[in-house]
Coordinates of C-alpha atoms and ligand atoms in Angstrom, one line a residue:
M9 CA 0.1 0.1 -0.2
P10 CA 1.7 3.1 -1.4
R11 CA 1.8 6.2 2.0
S12 CA 0.7 10.0 1.3
K13 CA 3.3 12.5 1.5
I14 CA 2.1 16.8 0.8
A15 CA 3.5 17.2 -2.7
G16 CA 2.8 21.1 -2.2
I17 CA 1.4 23.4 0.6
G18 CA 0.9 27.2 0.2
M19 CA -0.8 29.6 2.5
Y20 CA -2.2 32.7 2.6
V21 CA -3.6 35.3 4.7
P22 CA -5.6 38.6 3.7
A23 CA -3.1 41.5 3.5
N24 CA -5.5 44.0 6.7
V25 CA -3.1 43.5 10.2
V26 CA -5.8 44.4 13.2
T27 CA -3.6 45.3 16.8
N28 CA -4.7 44.1 19.6
Q29 CA -4.5 47.6 20.1
D30 CA -7.1 48.2 17.4
L31 CA -9.8 46.1 19.4
T32 CA -10.1 48.9 21.8
R33 CA -11.6 50.8 19.7
Y34 CA -14.1 48.1 19.8
M35 CA -14.6 46.7 23.1
D36 CA -13.8 46.6 26.4
T37 CA -10.5 44.8 26.7
S38 CA -6.1 45.6 26.6
D39 CA -3.3 44.7 24.4
E40 CA -1.9 43.8 28.5
W41 CA -4.9 41.2 29.0
I42 CA -4.8 39.6 24.9
Q43 CA -0.8 39.5 25.0
E44 CA -0.8 38.3 28.6
R45 CA -4.3 35.1 28.6
T46 CA -2.6 33.9 24.8
G47 CA 0.4 34.8 23.0
I48 CA -1.6 37.1 20.7
Q49 CA -0.4 40.7 19.4
Q50 CA -2.3 40.4 15.8
R51 CA -3.9 39.2 13.6
R52 CA -5.5 39.4 10.1
Y53 CA -9.4 40.8 8.8
A54 CA -10.6 39.9 5.3
H55 CA -11.2 41.5 3.3
R56 CA -15.0 42.4 3.8
T57 CA -16.6 42.6 0.5
E58 CA -14.1 40.7 -2.3
E59 CA -12.6 37.5 0.5
T60 CA -14.5 35.0 1.9
T61 CA -13.4 31.6 3.5
T62 CA -13.0 30.7 -0.4
T63 CA -11.6 33.0 -1.5
M64 CA -8.7 32.8 0.5
G65 CA -8.7 29.0 0.9
V66 CA -8.5 28.6 -3.0
E67 CA -5.1 31.5 -3.8
A68 CA -3.8 28.4 -0.7
A69 CA -4.7 26.2 -3.1
R70 CA -3.0 27.8 -5.8
I71 CA 0.5 27.9 -3.7
A72 CA 0.1 24.4 -2.9
I73 CA -0.9 23.5 -6.6
E74 CA 1.7 24.9 -8.4
R75 CA 5.0 24.3 -5.2
A76 CA 3.0 20.0 -6.2
G77 CA 4.3 20.8 -10.4
I78 CA 0.8 19.8 -11.4
T79 CA -1.9 21.9 -12.2
A80 CA -5.9 23.0 -11.1
N81 CA -6.7 19.9 -13.6
D82 CA -4.6 17.4 -12.0
I83 CA -6.5 17.3 -8.4
D84 CA -8.9 14.8 -8.3
F85 CA -10.5 15.1 -5.2
I86 CA -11.2 18.3 -2.0
V87 CA -11.2 18.2 1.6
F88 CA -12.5 21.8 2.2
A89 CA -12.4 21.9 6.1
T90 CA -14.0 25.3 7.6
L91 CA -16.4 26.6 10.7
S92 CA -17.1 29.7 8.9
P93 CA -18.1 28.8 4.9
D94 CA -19.1 30.8 2.6
Y95 CA -22.7 30.0 2.6
Y96 CA -24.3 27.7 5.0
F97 CA -24.4 25.1 2.2
P98 CA -23.6 23.8 -0.1
G99 CA -19.8 23.7 1.2
C100 CA -16.8 25.7 0.3
G101 CA -15.5 22.4 -1.5
V102 CA -18.0 23.4 -4.6
L103 CA -17.3 26.7 -5.0
L104 CA -13.8 26.4 -4.6
Q105 CA -14.2 24.2 -7.7
R106 CA -15.8 25.7 -9.8
A107 CA -13.8 28.7 -8.8
M108 CA -10.7 27.0 -9.4
K109 CA -12.4 25.6 -12.6
M110 CA -11.6 21.5 -11.5
K111 CA -13.0 19.0 -13.3
E112 CA -15.8 17.1 -12.0
I113 CA -14.6 15.9 -9.0
G114 CA -15.3 14.9 -5.6
A115 CA -15.3 17.1 -3.3
L116 CA -16.7 17.1 0.4
D117 CA -16.8 19.4 3.8
V118 CA -15.4 19.2 6.8
R119 CA -16.7 20.1 9.9
N120 CA -14.9 19.3 12.7
Q121 CA -13.1 22.9 13.7
C122 CA -10.0 23.2 14.9
S123 CA -9.0 19.8 14.3
G124 CA -10.5 20.3 11.4
F125 CA -6.8 20.2 8.7
V126 CA -5.9 16.9 10.4
Y127 CA -8.8 15.4 10.5
A128 CA -9.4 16.0 6.8
L129 CA -5.9 15.3 6.2
S130 CA -6.6 11.9 7.4
V131 CA -9.1 11.4 5.1
A132 CA -7.2 11.8 1.9
D133 CA -4.3 9.9 3.6
Q134 CA -7.4 6.9 3.2
F135 CA -7.8 7.5 -0.2
I136 CA -4.2 7.9 -0.9
R137 CA -3.8 5.0 0.9
S138 CA -6.9 2.8 -1.1
G139 CA -5.3 3.9 -4.6
M140 CA -8.3 5.7 -5.3
Y141 CA -6.7 9.3 -5.8
K142 CA -3.9 10.6 -6.7
N143 CA -4.4 14.6 -6.1
I144 CA -5.7 15.9 -3.4
L145 CA -6.6 18.9 -2.2
V146 CA -7.1 19.7 1.5
V147 CA -7.2 22.8 2.5
G148 CA -8.6 25.2 6.0
S149 CA -9.5 28.2 5.5
E150 CA -11.7 31.0 8.2
K151 CA -13.3 34.1 7.6
H152 CA -14.4 34.3 11.3
S153 CA -14.4 38.2 10.9
F154 CA -17.4 38.4 9.8
G155 CA -18.9 36.5 12.5
L156 CA -17.9 37.8 16.3
D157 CA -19.2 39.5 18.0
F158 CA -17.1 42.7 19.1
S159 CA -18.9 44.1 21.6
T160 CA -17.9 43.4 25.0
R161 CA -19.9 41.0 25.5
G162 CA -17.7 39.0 22.9
R163 CA -14.6 39.6 23.7
N164 CA -13.3 37.3 25.0
V165 CA -13.8 35.7 22.1
S166 CA -13.6 37.5 19.2
V167 CA -9.7 38.6 20.2
I168 CA -8.5 35.1 19.8
F169 CA -9.7 34.6 16.1
G170 CA -8.0 35.9 12.7
D171 CA -9.0 34.1 9.5
G172 CA -6.9 33.4 6.3
A173 CA -5.9 29.9 4.6
G174 CA -4.1 27.5 4.2
A175 CA -4.2 24.4 1.5
V176 CA -2.1 21.3 0.8
V177 CA -1.6 18.6 -2.4
L178 CA -1.2 15.9 -1.6
Q179 CA -0.2 12.1 -3.4
P180 CA 1.0 8.5 -3.4
T181 CA 4.6 8.6 -2.3
E182 CA 6.3 4.7 -2.7
D183 CA 9.4 6.3 -0.6
T184 CA 9.0 4.1 2.8
N185 CA 11.3 6.9 4.7
R186 CA 9.0 9.8 4.0
G187 CA 5.1 10.5 3.9
I188 CA 2.3 11.1 6.5
L189 CA 3.5 7.9 9.3
S190 CA -0.1 7.4 11.3
T191 CA -3.0 9.5 11.8
H192 CA -5.6 10.0 15.0
L193 CA -9.3 10.7 15.8
H194 CA -10.6 11.7 18.2
S195 CA -14.6 13.2 20.3
D196 CA -16.5 13.4 23.3
G197 CA -20.0 15.2 22.0
E198 CA -19.6 15.2 26.0
A199 CA -19.5 18.7 26.1
A200 CA -20.4 20.3 22.7
E201 CA -22.2 22.9 23.7
I202 CA -19.2 24.6 25.6
L203 CA -17.4 26.2 21.9
A204 CA -19.8 25.7 19.6
M205 CA -22.4 27.8 17.6
Y206 CA -25.6 27.4 18.4
N207 CA -27.6 29.3 16.0
P208 CA -28.9 29.5 13.0
G209 CA -29.2 25.4 14.0
T210 CA -32.3 23.0 13.6
H211 CA -31.5 22.1 17.9
A212 CA -35.6 23.8 18.9
N213 CA -35.7 24.1 22.4
H214 CA -33.5 22.0 23.4
W215 CA -30.9 23.9 25.8
A216 CA -33.9 26.3 26.4
D217 CA -32.7 25.6 30.2
K218 CA -29.0 27.4 29.5
N219 CA -31.1 30.1 28.8
Y220 CA -30.1 30.0 25.4
A221 CA -33.1 31.2 22.7
S222 CA -37.2 30.2 23.4
F223 CA -38.9 28.9 21.4
A224 CA -42.0 28.1 23.1
D225 CA -44.3 30.8 21.4
A226 CA -42.6 30.7 18.4
E227 CA -44.6 30.9 14.9
I228 CA -43.6 27.8 12.7
G229 CA -40.5 29.6 10.6
E230 CA -38.7 31.8 12.9
M231 CA -37.2 28.8 15.2
F232 CA -34.5 28.9 12.6
M233 CA -33.1 32.4 13.1
S234 CA -35.1 34.8 14.6
H235 CA -35.2 38.0 16.6
E236 CA -34.7 36.6 20.2
M237 CA -31.6 35.1 18.8
I238 CA -29.9 38.2 17.1
D239 CA -31.3 40.7 20.1
N240 CA -29.7 38.1 22.4
A241 CA -26.1 37.9 20.4
Q242 CA -27.1 34.1 20.2
N243 CA -26.3 34.1 16.6
F244 CA -22.6 34.4 17.2
P245 CA -20.0 31.7 18.7
F246 CA -20.3 31.3 22.4
M247 CA -16.9 29.7 24.3
D248 CA -15.7 28.5 28.0
G249 CA -12.4 29.4 28.1
P250 CA -11.2 28.2 31.2
S251 CA -12.9 24.9 30.7
V252 CA -11.4 24.6 27.0
F253 CA -8.5 25.3 28.3
K254 CA -8.3 22.7 30.8
K255 CA -9.6 20.1 28.2
A256 CA -6.9 21.1 26.0
V257 CA -3.7 21.0 28.0
V258 CA -4.8 17.3 27.9
K259 CA -5.9 16.0 24.8
F260 CA -3.2 17.3 23.0
P261 CA -0.2 15.4 25.2
E262 CA -2.1 12.4 25.0
V263 CA -2.6 12.7 20.3
I264 CA 0.6 14.4 20.6
V265 CA 2.2 10.8 22.9
E266 CA -0.6 8.5 20.9
A267 CA 1.1 9.5 17.2
L268 CA 4.6 9.0 18.8
Q269 CA 4.5 5.8 20.7
K270 CA 2.1 3.7 17.6
N271 CA 4.9 5.2 15.6
G272 CA 8.5 3.8 17.9
Y273 CA 8.8 7.3 18.8
Q274 CA 9.3 9.4 22.0
P275 CA 9.4 13.5 22.2
S276 CA 13.0 13.9 21.6
D277 CA 12.5 12.7 18.0
L278 CA 10.4 14.7 17.6
Q279 CA 12.7 18.2 14.9
M280 CA 9.1 20.1 14.6
L281 CA 5.5 19.6 16.3
I282 CA 3.3 22.2 14.5
P283 CA -0.1 22.5 17.2
H284 CA -2.5 23.7 16.2
Q285 CA -2.5 27.8 17.1
A286 CA -5.7 28.2 19.4
N287 CA -3.9 29.8 22.5
L288 CA 0.5 30.2 22.9
R289 CA -0.6 29.1 26.7
I290 CA -1.5 26.2 25.9
S291 CA 1.6 25.2 22.9
Q292 CA 3.4 26.1 25.9
F293 CA 2.4 23.9 27.4
V294 CA 1.6 21.2 26.2
Q295 CA 6.4 21.9 24.9
Q296 CA 7.0 21.9 28.9
K297 CA 5.1 18.7 30.1
L298 CA 6.6 16.7 26.5
G299 CA 10.2 17.8 27.6
L300 CA 9.6 19.4 23.6
R301 CA 12.3 22.8 23.1
D302 CA 11.9 25.8 22.1
D303 CA 13.0 24.6 17.9
Q304 CA 11.4 21.5 18.3
V305 CA 8.1 23.6 18.5
Y306 CA 6.4 26.0 15.9
N307 CA 4.2 29.2 17.1
N308 CA 3.0 32.0 14.8
I309 CA -0.7 33.1 17.1
Q310 CA 1.7 35.7 18.2
R311 CA 0.6 37.2 14.1
Y312 CA -2.4 35.3 13.7
G313 CA -5.1 34.9 15.6
N314 CA -6.6 31.3 16.2
T315 CA -7.3 31.3 12.5
T316 CA -8.7 27.5 13.5
A317 CA -8.6 25.2 10.5
A318 CA -6.3 27.1 8.7
S319 CA -4.2 27.3 12.0
V320 CA -2.3 24.1 11.3
P321 CA -1.5 24.1 7.5
I322 CA -0.7 27.8 7.6
A323 CA 1.6 26.9 11.0
L324 CA 2.8 24.3 8.6
C325 CA 3.7 26.2 5.5
E326 CA 5.2 28.8 8.0
A327 CA 7.6 25.8 9.6
W328 CA 8.6 24.7 6.2
Q329 CA 9.2 28.8 4.6
E330 CA 12.2 29.4 7.2
G331 CA 14.0 26.5 6.6
R332 CA 12.9 25.1 10.1
I333 CA 11.4 22.1 7.9
K334 CA 13.4 19.6 6.3
E335 CA 13.9 16.7 4.2
G336 CA 13.7 13.4 6.0
D337 CA 13.1 15.4 9.3
L338 CA 10.1 13.9 12.0
V339 CA 6.9 15.9 12.5
C340 CA 3.1 16.0 14.3
L341 CA 0.5 17.6 13.5
A342 CA -2.8 18.2 15.7
A343 CA -5.5 20.2 17.3
F344 CA -8.1 20.3 19.0
G345 CA -10.9 22.2 19.5
S346 CA -15.1 22.9 19.5
G347 CA -16.8 19.0 19.8
F348 CA -14.8 18.4 21.0
T349 CA -12.7 17.0 18.8
W350 CA -8.9 16.1 19.1
A351 CA -6.6 15.0 16.2
S352 CA -2.5 14.1 15.6
A353 CA -0.6 13.1 11.9
L354 CA 2.9 11.6 12.7
L355 CA 5.3 11.8 8.5
R356 CA 8.6 11.8 7.5
W357 CA 8.8 15.7 5.2
Ligands
LIG422 O1 -9.2 26.6 19.7 C1 -10.4 26.7 19.8 C2 -10.7 26.2 21.5 N1 -9.9 27.2 22.1 C3 -9.4 27.0 23.3 O2 -8.6 26.9 23.3 C4 -9.1 28.4 24.3 C5 -9.3 27.6 24.9 N2 -9.2 29.3 26.4 C6 -8.6 30.0 25.7 O3 -7.9 30.2 25.2 C7 -8.5 31.2 27.3 O4 -9.5 30.7 28.6 C8 -9.3 32.5 27.1 C9 -7.9 32.8 26.4 C10 -10.5 32.4 26.3 C11 -9.5 33.2 28.6 O5 -8.6 32.9 29.6 P1 -9.3 33.2 30.9 O6 -7.9 33.8 30.8 O7 -9.1 31.2 31.0 O8 -9.9 33.8 31.3 P2 -11.6 34.0 31.4 O9 -12.0 33.5 30.3 O10 -11.4 33.2 33.3 O11 -12.0 35.9 32.2 C12 -11.0 35.8 33.2 C13 -11.6 37.2 33.7 C14 -12.5 37.8 33.3 O12 -13.3 39.1 34.1 P3 -13.5 38.1 35.4 O13 -14.8 38.1 36.1 O14 -12.4 37.7 36.2 O15 -13.0 39.9 36.4 C15 -13.6 38.3 31.9 O16 -14.7 39.2 32.1 O17 -10.8 38.3 32.2 C16 -11.9 39.0 31.3 N3 -11.8 38.8 29.9 C17 -11.9 40.3 29.4 N4 -11.4 40.9 29.7 C18 -10.3 42.0 28.8 C19 -12.4 37.9 29.3 N5 -12.0 38.5 27.8 C20 -11.3 40.0 27.9 C21 -10.5 40.2 27.1 N6 -10.2 41.2 27.6 N7 -10.6 40.3 25.5

């Protein structure tokens, strides 16, 4: 069975830089609070009308495809991960297929939030290993800036997230020393509501006991998106940050060690860990727990914030562009987020 390798990688971030100081114009926050709790100094926001999750994904994909030495016409499957799609449906996969004038290939959308890219990579890896496809485009892209509560009410969420996209082309390789060694996927839906965007959705009155929208008097047709939801800011993401933090610092190390052990390695064997850029404090905790040196962990949340499904491919792309990942290096990708879902991938670059 062939393995899959990353044949090309690309990233795109919008030009518009938004500093912590800029955010103080909209909400009661400070550069000091944001940096101390998250490490974030600035993030990028997409152009309000000209850029979407799909267009940013296309920009990253063009670079990945070119670096793989192929054309958009050669792509035989698309896996697109995002939590901020252009439309509720259809997904961004088909919009990218249209924008890039690709053949009538399959396009799959993955909705696994922060671990979306690692899940998407794992799906693509299985298709390559089975021999079904030869050039799979895997994209992670987010336009968070369009769907955040920029009032003080939403500050614990809105200061964290940023926009951007990353993409890779996966191809089969017969080289037994290269490629994706294994992927590991997990979930625990027990706490699904502690990091979630409830509306619009079909949950109806299910969460009324938690003071979310009550539909007792709703007319038919009012339950998907109501004035009440908008008035109460229930159309924005909700996050119980401290609870997410506590779970993340347990599951990140666990899933990294799982990937290493499966392949007979230990943390000291890693040349590079690319953690999902959730919070610099989480990355530092994981680094310390695994006993990794600074040069074994890549972080760029300081410049881009948390770009959810785009964060792992953006960080991987930058680490590679900066020469911090070289051929033959052992690289681990790991992510944790809403769901909860968490995942890792171990690869030989
Ligand atoms: O990638 C998806 C997965 N997400 C994560 O991994 C996020 C994990 N969680 C976190 O990163 C942290 O919990 C946060 C950065 C979100 C928050 O940091 P925290 O240290 O857990 O703060 P907190 O939520 O406990 O809030 C502490 C205080 C509160 O004020 P009081 O009640 O102590 O007076 C908040 O109202 O900080 C306040 N606060 C803010 N103050 C200034 C919350 N957000 C802000 C803000 N600026 N942006």
